[in-house]
Amino acid sequence: MAAGFSFAGELPIELPGRAPAAVEGKPEVVAARNACVSAIASDGGDVLSRIDVLLGYAGEILGLDGTEQALECEVAVAVVDVAYLEQELSLEMLERAYGSPLADSAWGSSGACLKRGVGLLQFVEQQHMQAFGAEARQNLFRLINTLKLELQFLQQMSVVVLSLSKLRSKVYSGRRDAVLDFRDHDVAQLATNSSLYAKLVIGCYNTATKCSASTVVNKPLVSYLNCLTFLLLSLDQYSKDQCGVALGMVDQAIRYLSQIVPADRLSDSILASRKKTDFLKNAIGKRTKNPRKTLRWIRRSRREELIPVLALTLDDFVIPLAQLLRYRYQQMNEKLAYQKVEADEATLRKLFPRGKAPELKGSQWFFNRETSRLQEVASPSAAAGYY
C-alpha cells in the first residue's frame, strides 16, 4: 500500500517489492515494470535508454486510469528517478564538452536536461505527492527540494564551465614560445569578462551553500569555488593596477587549491626555471581524451570527490593559470608596482561583488493519451546567456 511505502531518502528510489494489484493480469505493464526495476538498479548503461524505460512505465501506469494510491506511488518513483537521471546526463554532457569547440551547444543541451528534471519534479509535486503516507511524503518532499536545488546549482555550474572554456580558448592561442611571453596585454585580455565570470561563480557558491543535504555539493567543491572566485577577481584587480590586492587574491586561490590537490602540484618553481618551456601551453594542449568519469563518480560516495568536469579543469587550466598569474603578479610587484600584498582574506572578501545566477525554469509535462506517454510540452529552446 502506498500509504505505508517508505524509502531511505536516497536516489534513485526503488519501486516497492510488490507490484500494485491493478497491474496484475496486464502482461505489458508487468513487463514495463520489470524493465523499470532493472533500469533503476543499473550501475551503468545508456542513460537515455534508462530514461526512456522509466518514462514508458510511468505512461503505462497513467494510462490505467486507476485511483489506487499504489499506482500514484509507482508514477512518483519513476518520474523522480527520471529527474535524477537527467542530472547524470547533464553532467556527462558537460564533461564531454569542456574545452571542445562544441561547448556552447553542449551547454544548451545540458541546460535542457536540467529544465526537464525540474519540470518532472514539479509534475510529481503537483499531482502525485498525496500517494504517500505522512512520513514518506515528508521524506520525498525533502528529497525533491534537495534535487531541485542541485539541478539549479548544476545549471549555474554549467555556465561557469562555459566561462572557463572561453578563458581557456583565450590563453591557448598557439602563438607563445615561452611562458614569460605572457604579457600584460594577455592578462588584460583575460580580465575582459573576469568580473562577470566571478559573479557567476559567487552565485554558484551561494546556491551550493543551500544544498546542505546534497551529495553533489561537498568540501572539495566549496574549496574549488572559493579558489575560482579569487583567481578571477585577481585578474580584475590587476587590470585596475591593484597589483598587491591581485597577488593576495591569487595566493588565496592557491591556498584553496591546496585543500583539493597535493602541494607538489602547486609549486611554481617550474615557472621560474623553464624560461623556454611553454608550460601553460603544454598543460592545456596535452589534454587527454575524456574518460567519462561522471557515471563512476555519481555511483559511489561523492562527499570527498570533486565533480569530474571540475576536476578536469584543474590540471588542464586552473592550476597552471594560478601558477602563471602568481608569477606574473610577483614580477610586476617586485620590479614596478612595489605594493603591499594584501594577505587578509576577510579584507579581500569585502571586494567581492554580488553573485549572479541564471534562472532555471522547469519545463511543462503532461500525459499524452494518444501515445500513452508522459510528454514534455514543446517550447522554443532559448538558452539565455551572459555573453
Short mmCIF file of C-alpha atoms in Angstrom, two decimals:
data_model
loop_
_atom_site.label_atom_id
_atom_site.label_comp_id
_atom_site.label_asym_id
_atom_site.label_seq_id
_atom_site.Cartn_x
_atom_site.Cartn_y
_atom_site.Cartn_z
CA MET A 1 0.00 0.00 0.00
CA ALA A 2 1.37 3.41 -0.96
CA ALA A 3 0.48 4.98 2.37
CA GLY A 4 2.88 2.59 4.04
CA PHE A 5 5.62 2.92 1.47
CA SER A 6 8.92 4.26 2.79
CA PHE A 7 12.41 4.77 1.44
CA ALA A 8 15.84 5.71 2.73
CA GLY A 9 15.85 9.17 1.19
CA GLU A 10 18.49 8.28 -1.39
CA LEU A 11 18.38 8.36 -5.16
CA PRO A 12 17.48 6.55 -7.26
CA ILE A 13 14.38 5.45 -5.37
CA GLU A 14 13.48 1.78 -5.67
CA LEU A 15 9.97 0.66 -6.53
CA PRO A 16 8.11 -1.33 -3.86
CA GLY A 17 8.88 -5.05 -3.99
CA ARG A 18 5.32 -5.98 -4.89
CA ALA A 19 3.51 -4.62 -7.92
CA PRO A 20 0.14 -2.89 -7.36
CA ALA A 21 -2.92 -5.10 -7.66
CA ALA A 22 -4.14 -3.07 -10.64
CA VAL A 23 -1.06 -4.15 -12.59
CA GLU A 24 -1.60 -7.88 -12.11
CA GLY A 25 -3.01 -9.62 -15.15
CA LYS A 26 -1.61 -6.99 -17.53
CA PRO A 27 1.49 -8.57 -19.10
CA GLU A 28 2.62 -5.43 -20.94
CA VAL A 29 2.50 -3.32 -17.79
CA VAL A 30 4.24 -6.03 -15.74
CA ALA A 31 6.99 -6.24 -18.37
CA ALA A 32 7.36 -2.45 -18.33
CA ARG A 33 7.61 -2.54 -14.53
CA ASN A 34 10.30 -5.23 -14.60
CA ALA A 35 12.28 -3.18 -17.11
CA CYS A 36 11.84 -0.15 -14.86
CA VAL A 37 13.19 -2.04 -11.83
CA SER A 38 16.24 -3.09 -13.86
CA ALA A 39 16.80 0.46 -15.12
CA ILE A 40 16.71 1.83 -11.58
CA ALA A 41 19.12 -0.80 -10.28
CA SER A 42 21.56 -0.46 -13.19
CA ASP A 43 25.05 0.84 -12.35
CA GLY A 44 25.75 1.84 -15.92
CA GLY A 45 24.37 1.59 -19.40
CA ASP A 46 22.98 4.25 -21.62
CA VAL A 47 21.29 6.95 -19.54
CA LEU A 48 18.92 7.94 -22.34
CA SER A 49 17.70 4.34 -22.64
CA ARG A 50 17.06 4.15 -18.91
CA ILE A 51 15.15 7.43 -19.02
CA ASP A 52 13.03 6.08 -21.87
CA VAL A 53 12.23 2.92 -19.90
CA LEU A 54 11.18 4.86 -16.80
CA LEU A 55 9.02 7.31 -18.73
CA GLY A 56 7.50 4.39 -20.62
CA TYR A 57 6.47 2.71 -17.37
CA ALA A 58 5.07 5.95 -15.95
CA GLY A 59 2.98 6.26 -19.13
CA GLU A 60 1.70 2.70 -18.75
CA ILE A 61 0.56 3.41 -15.19
CA LEU A 62 -1.04 6.74 -16.05
CA GLY A 63 -2.92 5.02 -18.87
CA LEU A 64 -4.64 2.65 -16.42
CA ASP A 65 -6.82 5.47 -15.07
CA GLY A 66 -6.87 3.78 -11.69
CA THR A 67 -7.48 5.54 -8.39
CA GLU A 68 -5.37 3.16 -6.35
CA GLN A 69 -2.79 5.04 -4.30
CA ALA A 70 -0.18 2.42 -5.10
CA LEU A 71 -0.38 3.44 -8.77
CA GLU A 72 0.29 7.06 -7.86
CA CYS A 73 3.28 5.88 -5.87
CA GLU A 74 4.66 3.99 -8.89
CA VAL A 75 4.38 7.09 -11.08
CA ALA A 76 6.05 9.31 -8.49
CA VAL A 77 9.01 6.97 -8.03
CA ALA A 78 9.58 6.50 -11.76
CA VAL A 79 9.35 10.22 -12.54
CA VAL A 80 11.62 11.36 -9.68
CA ASP A 81 14.19 8.81 -10.83
CA VAL A 82 14.00 10.23 -14.36
CA ALA A 83 14.80 13.67 -12.92
CA TYR A 84 17.80 12.13 -11.18
CA LEU A 85 18.98 10.57 -14.44
CA GLU A 86 18.56 13.91 -16.22
CA GLN A 87 21.05 15.25 -13.68
CA GLU A 88 23.50 12.47 -14.59
CA LEU A 89 23.02 13.15 -18.30
CA SER A 90 23.67 16.85 -17.81
CA LEU A 91 26.97 16.13 -16.05
CA GLU A 92 28.01 13.72 -18.80
CA MET A 93 27.40 16.39 -21.44
CA LEU A 94 29.41 18.98 -19.54
CA GLU A 95 32.32 16.60 -19.08
CA ARG A 96 32.45 15.80 -22.80
CA ALA A 97 32.06 19.43 -23.83
CA TYR A 98 34.68 21.18 -21.69
CA GLY A 99 37.35 22.72 -23.87
CA SER A 100 35.78 21.49 -27.10
CA PRO A 101 34.50 23.62 -30.00
CA LEU A 102 31.01 22.36 -29.14
CA ALA A 103 30.98 23.87 -25.65
CA ASP A 104 28.21 26.38 -26.42
CA SER A 105 25.80 23.85 -27.92
CA ALA A 106 26.60 21.25 -25.25
CA TRP A 107 25.88 23.84 -22.56
CA GLY A 108 22.44 24.35 -24.13
CA SER A 109 21.81 20.59 -24.20
CA SER A 110 22.94 20.26 -20.59
CA GLY A 111 20.60 23.07 -19.60
CA ALA A 112 17.70 21.34 -21.37
CA CYS A 113 18.32 18.23 -19.24
CA LEU A 114 18.15 20.33 -16.08
CA LYS A 115 14.94 22.06 -17.20
CA ARG A 116 13.35 18.68 -17.84
CA GLY A 117 14.49 17.47 -14.43
CA VAL A 118 12.93 20.42 -12.59
CA GLY A 119 9.74 20.13 -14.66
CA LEU A 120 9.38 16.45 -13.80
CA LEU A 121 9.83 17.14 -10.09
CA GLN A 122 7.17 19.84 -10.29
CA PHE A 123 4.88 17.34 -12.04
CA VAL A 124 5.23 14.97 -9.08
CA GLU A 125 4.75 17.75 -6.52
CA GLN A 126 1.58 19.00 -8.17
CA GLN A 127 -0.11 15.71 -8.97
CA HIS A 128 1.34 12.72 -7.13
CA MET A 129 2.54 13.64 -3.63
CA GLN A 130 -0.68 12.57 -1.91
CA ALA A 131 0.02 8.94 -2.79
CA PHE A 132 2.41 8.64 0.14
CA GLY A 133 1.87 8.36 3.86
CA ALA A 134 2.79 11.36 6.02
CA GLU A 135 6.35 10.28 6.85
CA ALA A 136 7.19 9.07 3.34
CA ARG A 137 5.64 12.21 1.86
CA GLN A 138 7.79 14.41 4.08
CA ASN A 139 10.92 12.46 3.13
CA LEU A 140 10.06 12.66 -0.56
CA PHE A 141 9.31 16.37 -0.32
CA ARG A 142 12.71 16.94 1.30
CA LEU A 143 14.45 14.82 -1.33
CA ILE A 144 12.69 16.65 -4.19
CA ASN A 145 13.66 20.04 -2.77
CA THR A 146 17.28 18.95 -2.47
CA LEU A 147 17.30 17.58 -6.01
CA LYS A 148 15.76 20.81 -7.35
CA LEU A 149 18.49 22.81 -5.62
CA GLU A 150 21.12 20.50 -7.10
CA LEU A 151 19.65 21.00 -10.57
CA GLN A 152 19.68 24.76 -10.05
CA PHE A 153 23.28 24.55 -8.88
CA LEU A 154 24.30 22.46 -11.88
CA GLN A 155 22.68 24.98 -14.22
CA GLN A 156 24.83 27.70 -12.67
CA MET A 157 27.88 25.44 -12.70
CA SER A 158 27.40 24.76 -16.40
CA VAL A 159 27.64 28.50 -17.06
CA VAL A 160 30.87 28.56 -15.04
CA VAL A 161 32.26 25.66 -17.09
CA LEU A 162 31.35 27.50 -20.28
CA SER A 163 33.13 30.58 -18.93
CA LEU A 164 36.26 28.52 -18.23
CA SER A 165 36.12 27.16 -21.76
CA LYS A 166 36.08 30.71 -23.09
CA LEU A 167 39.02 31.72 -20.89
CA ARG A 168 40.88 28.58 -21.88
CA SER A 169 40.48 29.46 -25.55
CA LYS A 170 41.96 32.91 -24.92
CA VAL A 171 45.01 31.52 -23.12
CA TYR A 172 45.72 28.69 -25.52
CA SER A 173 46.22 30.74 -28.66
CA GLY A 174 49.06 28.59 -30.00
CA ARG A 175 51.32 31.60 -30.55
CA ARG A 176 53.56 31.69 -27.46
CA ASP A 177 57.07 30.22 -27.41
CA ALA A 178 57.66 30.68 -23.69
CA VAL A 179 55.68 31.20 -20.55
CA LEU A 180 57.44 34.51 -19.95
CA ASP A 181 55.96 35.80 -23.20
CA PHE A 182 52.66 36.04 -21.35
CA ARG A 183 52.49 39.83 -21.15
CA ASP A 184 50.26 42.45 -19.57
CA HIS A 185 48.26 42.61 -22.78
CA ASP A 186 47.40 38.92 -22.35
CA VAL A 187 46.39 39.43 -18.72
CA ALA A 188 44.23 42.37 -19.78
CA GLN A 189 42.55 40.21 -22.39
CA LEU A 190 41.76 37.54 -19.81
CA ALA A 191 40.42 40.23 -17.47
CA THR A 192 37.87 41.45 -20.03
CA ASN A 193 34.98 39.41 -18.57
CA SER A 194 36.67 38.12 -15.42
CA SER A 195 34.48 40.19 -13.08
CA LEU A 196 31.32 38.84 -14.73
CA TYR A 197 32.63 35.29 -14.55
CA ALA A 198 33.46 35.81 -10.86
CA LYS A 199 29.87 36.95 -10.22
CA LEU A 200 28.64 33.71 -11.79
CA VAL A 201 30.96 31.66 -9.57
CA ILE A 202 29.77 33.57 -6.48
CA GLY A 203 26.16 32.91 -7.48
CA CYS A 204 27.07 29.25 -7.84
CA TYR A 205 28.65 29.29 -4.37
CA ASN A 206 25.55 30.91 -2.85
CA THR A 207 23.32 28.16 -4.23
CA ALA A 208 25.77 25.48 -3.10
CA THR A 209 25.55 26.69 0.50
CA LYS A 210 21.80 26.00 0.43
CA CYS A 211 22.35 22.35 -0.53
CA SER A 212 23.13 21.15 2.98
CA ALA A 213 21.82 17.62 2.41
CA SER A 214 23.27 17.30 -1.08
CA THR A 215 25.72 14.65 -2.21
CA VAL A 216 26.76 16.80 -5.18
CA VAL A 217 27.96 19.68 -3.00
CA ASN A 218 30.92 18.77 -0.79
CA LYS A 219 34.04 20.30 0.76
CA PRO A 220 36.23 19.96 -2.37
CA LEU A 221 33.55 21.75 -4.39
CA VAL A 222 33.34 24.64 -1.93
CA SER A 223 37.15 24.98 -1.99
CA TYR A 224 37.10 24.92 -5.79
CA LEU A 225 34.50 27.70 -5.99
CA ASN A 226 36.44 29.83 -3.50
CA CYS A 227 39.63 29.28 -5.50
CA LEU A 228 38.00 30.23 -8.77
CA THR A 229 36.41 33.36 -7.32
CA PHE A 230 39.73 34.66 -6.00
CA LEU A 231 41.53 33.72 -9.23
CA LEU A 232 39.06 35.53 -11.49
CA LEU A 233 38.86 38.61 -9.29
CA SER A 234 42.65 38.79 -9.17
CA LEU A 235 42.56 39.41 -12.93
CA ASP A 236 40.09 42.23 -12.43
CA GLN A 237 42.18 43.80 -9.65
CA TYR A 238 45.37 43.52 -11.70
CA SER A 239 43.68 45.29 -14.62
CA LYS A 240 42.91 48.14 -12.18
CA ASP A 241 46.61 48.40 -11.24
CA GLN A 242 45.94 46.88 -7.81
CA CYS A 243 48.89 44.51 -8.01
CA GLY A 244 49.17 43.95 -4.24
CA VAL A 245 45.49 43.02 -4.00
CA ALA A 246 45.73 40.81 -7.09
CA LEU A 247 48.71 38.97 -5.63
CA GLY A 248 46.89 38.50 -2.33
CA MET A 249 43.90 37.08 -4.19
CA VAL A 250 45.91 34.63 -6.26
CA ASP A 251 47.65 33.49 -3.05
CA GLN A 252 44.21 32.81 -1.53
CA ALA A 253 43.22 30.94 -4.69
CA ILE A 254 46.27 28.70 -4.37
CA ARG A 255 45.57 28.20 -0.66
CA TYR A 256 42.11 26.86 -1.52
CA LEU A 257 43.62 24.72 -4.27
CA SER A 258 45.88 23.16 -1.64
CA GLN A 259 42.72 21.80 0.03
CA ILE A 260 41.93 19.85 -3.13
CA VAL A 261 45.27 18.76 -4.63
CA PRO A 262 48.69 17.77 -3.19
CA ALA A 263 51.12 20.61 -2.52
CA ASP A 264 53.70 19.34 -5.03
CA ARG A 265 51.24 20.05 -7.83
CA LEU A 266 51.09 23.69 -6.82
CA SER A 267 54.80 24.54 -6.85
CA ASP A 268 55.53 27.50 -9.09
CA SER A 269 59.26 26.79 -9.39
CA ILE A 270 58.67 25.41 -12.85
CA LEU A 271 57.67 28.89 -13.98
CA ALA A 272 60.92 30.45 -12.81
CA SER A 273 63.26 27.76 -14.12
CA ARG A 274 61.89 26.74 -17.50
CA LYS A 275 62.12 30.06 -19.28
CA LYS A 276 61.95 28.49 -22.71
CA THR A 277 59.25 25.96 -21.98
CA ASP A 278 55.73 26.96 -22.69
CA PHE A 279 54.40 25.33 -19.55
CA LEU A 280 50.89 26.67 -19.79
CA LYS A 281 50.55 25.83 -23.46
CA ASN A 282 51.73 22.27 -22.85
CA ALA A 283 49.48 21.84 -19.83
CA ILE A 284 46.47 22.87 -21.85
CA GLY A 285 47.46 21.45 -25.21
CA LYS A 286 48.12 17.92 -23.92
CA ARG A 287 44.64 17.36 -22.62
CA THR A 288 43.80 13.68 -22.96
CA LYS A 289 40.55 12.27 -24.17
CA ASN A 290 37.81 12.44 -21.60
CA PRO A 291 37.42 9.11 -19.76
CA ARG A 292 33.80 9.93 -18.87
CA LYS A 293 34.15 9.65 -15.12
CA THR A 294 30.72 11.08 -14.33
CA LEU A 295 28.84 7.81 -14.00
CA ARG A 296 31.55 6.23 -11.85
CA TRP A 297 31.60 9.34 -9.66
CA ILE A 298 27.86 9.64 -9.28
CA ARG A 299 27.51 5.98 -8.30
CA ARG A 300 29.99 5.98 -5.44
CA SER A 301 30.35 8.26 -2.45
CA ARG A 302 30.65 11.79 -3.78
CA ARG A 303 31.34 13.51 -0.50
CA GLU A 304 35.12 13.54 -0.88
CA GLU A 305 35.50 13.93 -4.64
CA LEU A 306 35.16 16.88 -6.97
CA ILE A 307 32.62 16.73 -9.80
CA PRO A 308 34.56 15.14 -12.71
CA VAL A 309 34.17 18.04 -15.13
CA LEU A 310 35.56 20.42 -12.49
CA ALA A 311 38.38 18.02 -11.65
CA LEU A 312 39.19 18.02 -15.36
CA THR A 313 39.65 21.80 -15.29
CA LEU A 314 42.26 21.67 -12.50
CA ASP A 315 45.34 20.26 -14.27
CA ASP A 316 44.01 21.38 -17.62
CA PHE A 317 43.58 25.06 -16.79
CA VAL A 318 43.03 26.29 -13.23
CA ILE A 319 46.33 25.16 -11.64
CA PRO A 320 48.63 26.32 -14.48
CA LEU A 321 46.75 29.62 -14.74
CA ALA A 322 47.07 30.22 -10.98
CA GLN A 323 50.80 29.48 -11.14
CA LEU A 324 51.25 31.70 -14.15
CA LEU A 325 49.35 34.64 -12.67
CA ARG A 326 51.16 34.40 -9.35
CA TYR A 327 54.49 34.51 -11.18
CA ARG A 328 53.39 37.41 -13.37
CA TYR A 329 51.99 39.42 -10.44
CA GLN A 330 55.12 38.83 -8.35
CA GLN A 331 57.37 40.00 -11.16
CA MET A 332 55.31 43.15 -11.69
CA ASN A 333 55.12 43.94 -7.98
CA GLU A 334 58.84 43.40 -7.34
CA LYS A 335 60.01 45.40 -10.36
CA LEU A 336 57.42 48.15 -10.84
CA ALA A 337 54.38 48.31 -8.55
CA TYR A 338 56.01 47.95 -5.09
CA GLN A 339 52.61 47.49 -3.44
CA LYS A 340 51.86 45.82 -0.14
CA VAL A 341 50.46 42.34 -0.68
CA GLU A 342 47.02 42.12 0.94
CA ALA A 343 47.07 38.82 2.82
CA ASP A 344 43.92 39.16 4.94
CA GLU A 345 41.14 37.04 3.45
CA ALA A 346 38.34 38.97 5.17
CA THR A 347 39.64 42.23 3.70
CA LEU A 348 39.84 40.68 0.24
CA ARG A 349 36.32 39.28 0.52
CA LYS A 350 34.98 42.78 1.08
CA LEU A 351 35.89 43.41 -2.56
CA PHE A 352 33.65 40.58 -3.79
CA PRO A 353 30.75 41.70 -6.00
CA ARG A 354 27.21 40.39 -5.63
CA GLY A 355 26.67 36.98 -7.16
CA LYS A 356 24.78 36.43 -10.40
CA ALA A 357 22.65 33.39 -11.17
CA PRO A 358 20.76 32.35 -14.32
CA GLU A 359 17.17 31.37 -13.60
CA LEU A 360 16.22 27.75 -14.13
CA LYS A 361 12.57 27.20 -15.00
CA GLY A 362 11.20 23.71 -15.28
CA SER A 363 9.55 22.55 -18.48
CA GLN A 364 5.88 21.55 -18.54
CA TRP A 365 4.85 17.90 -18.68
CA PHE A 366 1.54 16.15 -19.43
CA PHE A 367 0.21 12.67 -20.10
CA ASN A 368 -0.48 12.19 -23.81
CA ARG A 369 -3.33 9.70 -24.03
CA GLU A 370 -2.85 9.18 -27.76
CA THR A 371 0.69 7.91 -27.29
CA SER A 372 0.29 6.71 -23.68
CA ARG A 373 3.44 8.64 -22.82
CA LEU A 374 4.39 11.26 -20.30
CA GLN A 375 5.43 14.07 -22.61
CA GLU A 376 7.22 17.41 -22.38
CA VAL A 377 5.37 20.44 -23.72
CA ALA A 378 7.26 21.72 -26.74
CA SER A 379 8.63 25.22 -26.30
CA PRO A 380 11.18 27.36 -28.12
CA SER A 381 14.61 26.46 -26.73
CA ALA A 382 16.31 29.71 -25.99
CA ALA A 383 19.21 29.47 -23.61
CA ALA A 384 19.64 33.00 -22.35
CA GLY A 385 23.32 33.64 -21.80
CA TYR A 386 25.53 36.30 -20.37
CA TYR A 387 27.79 36.77 -23.35
#
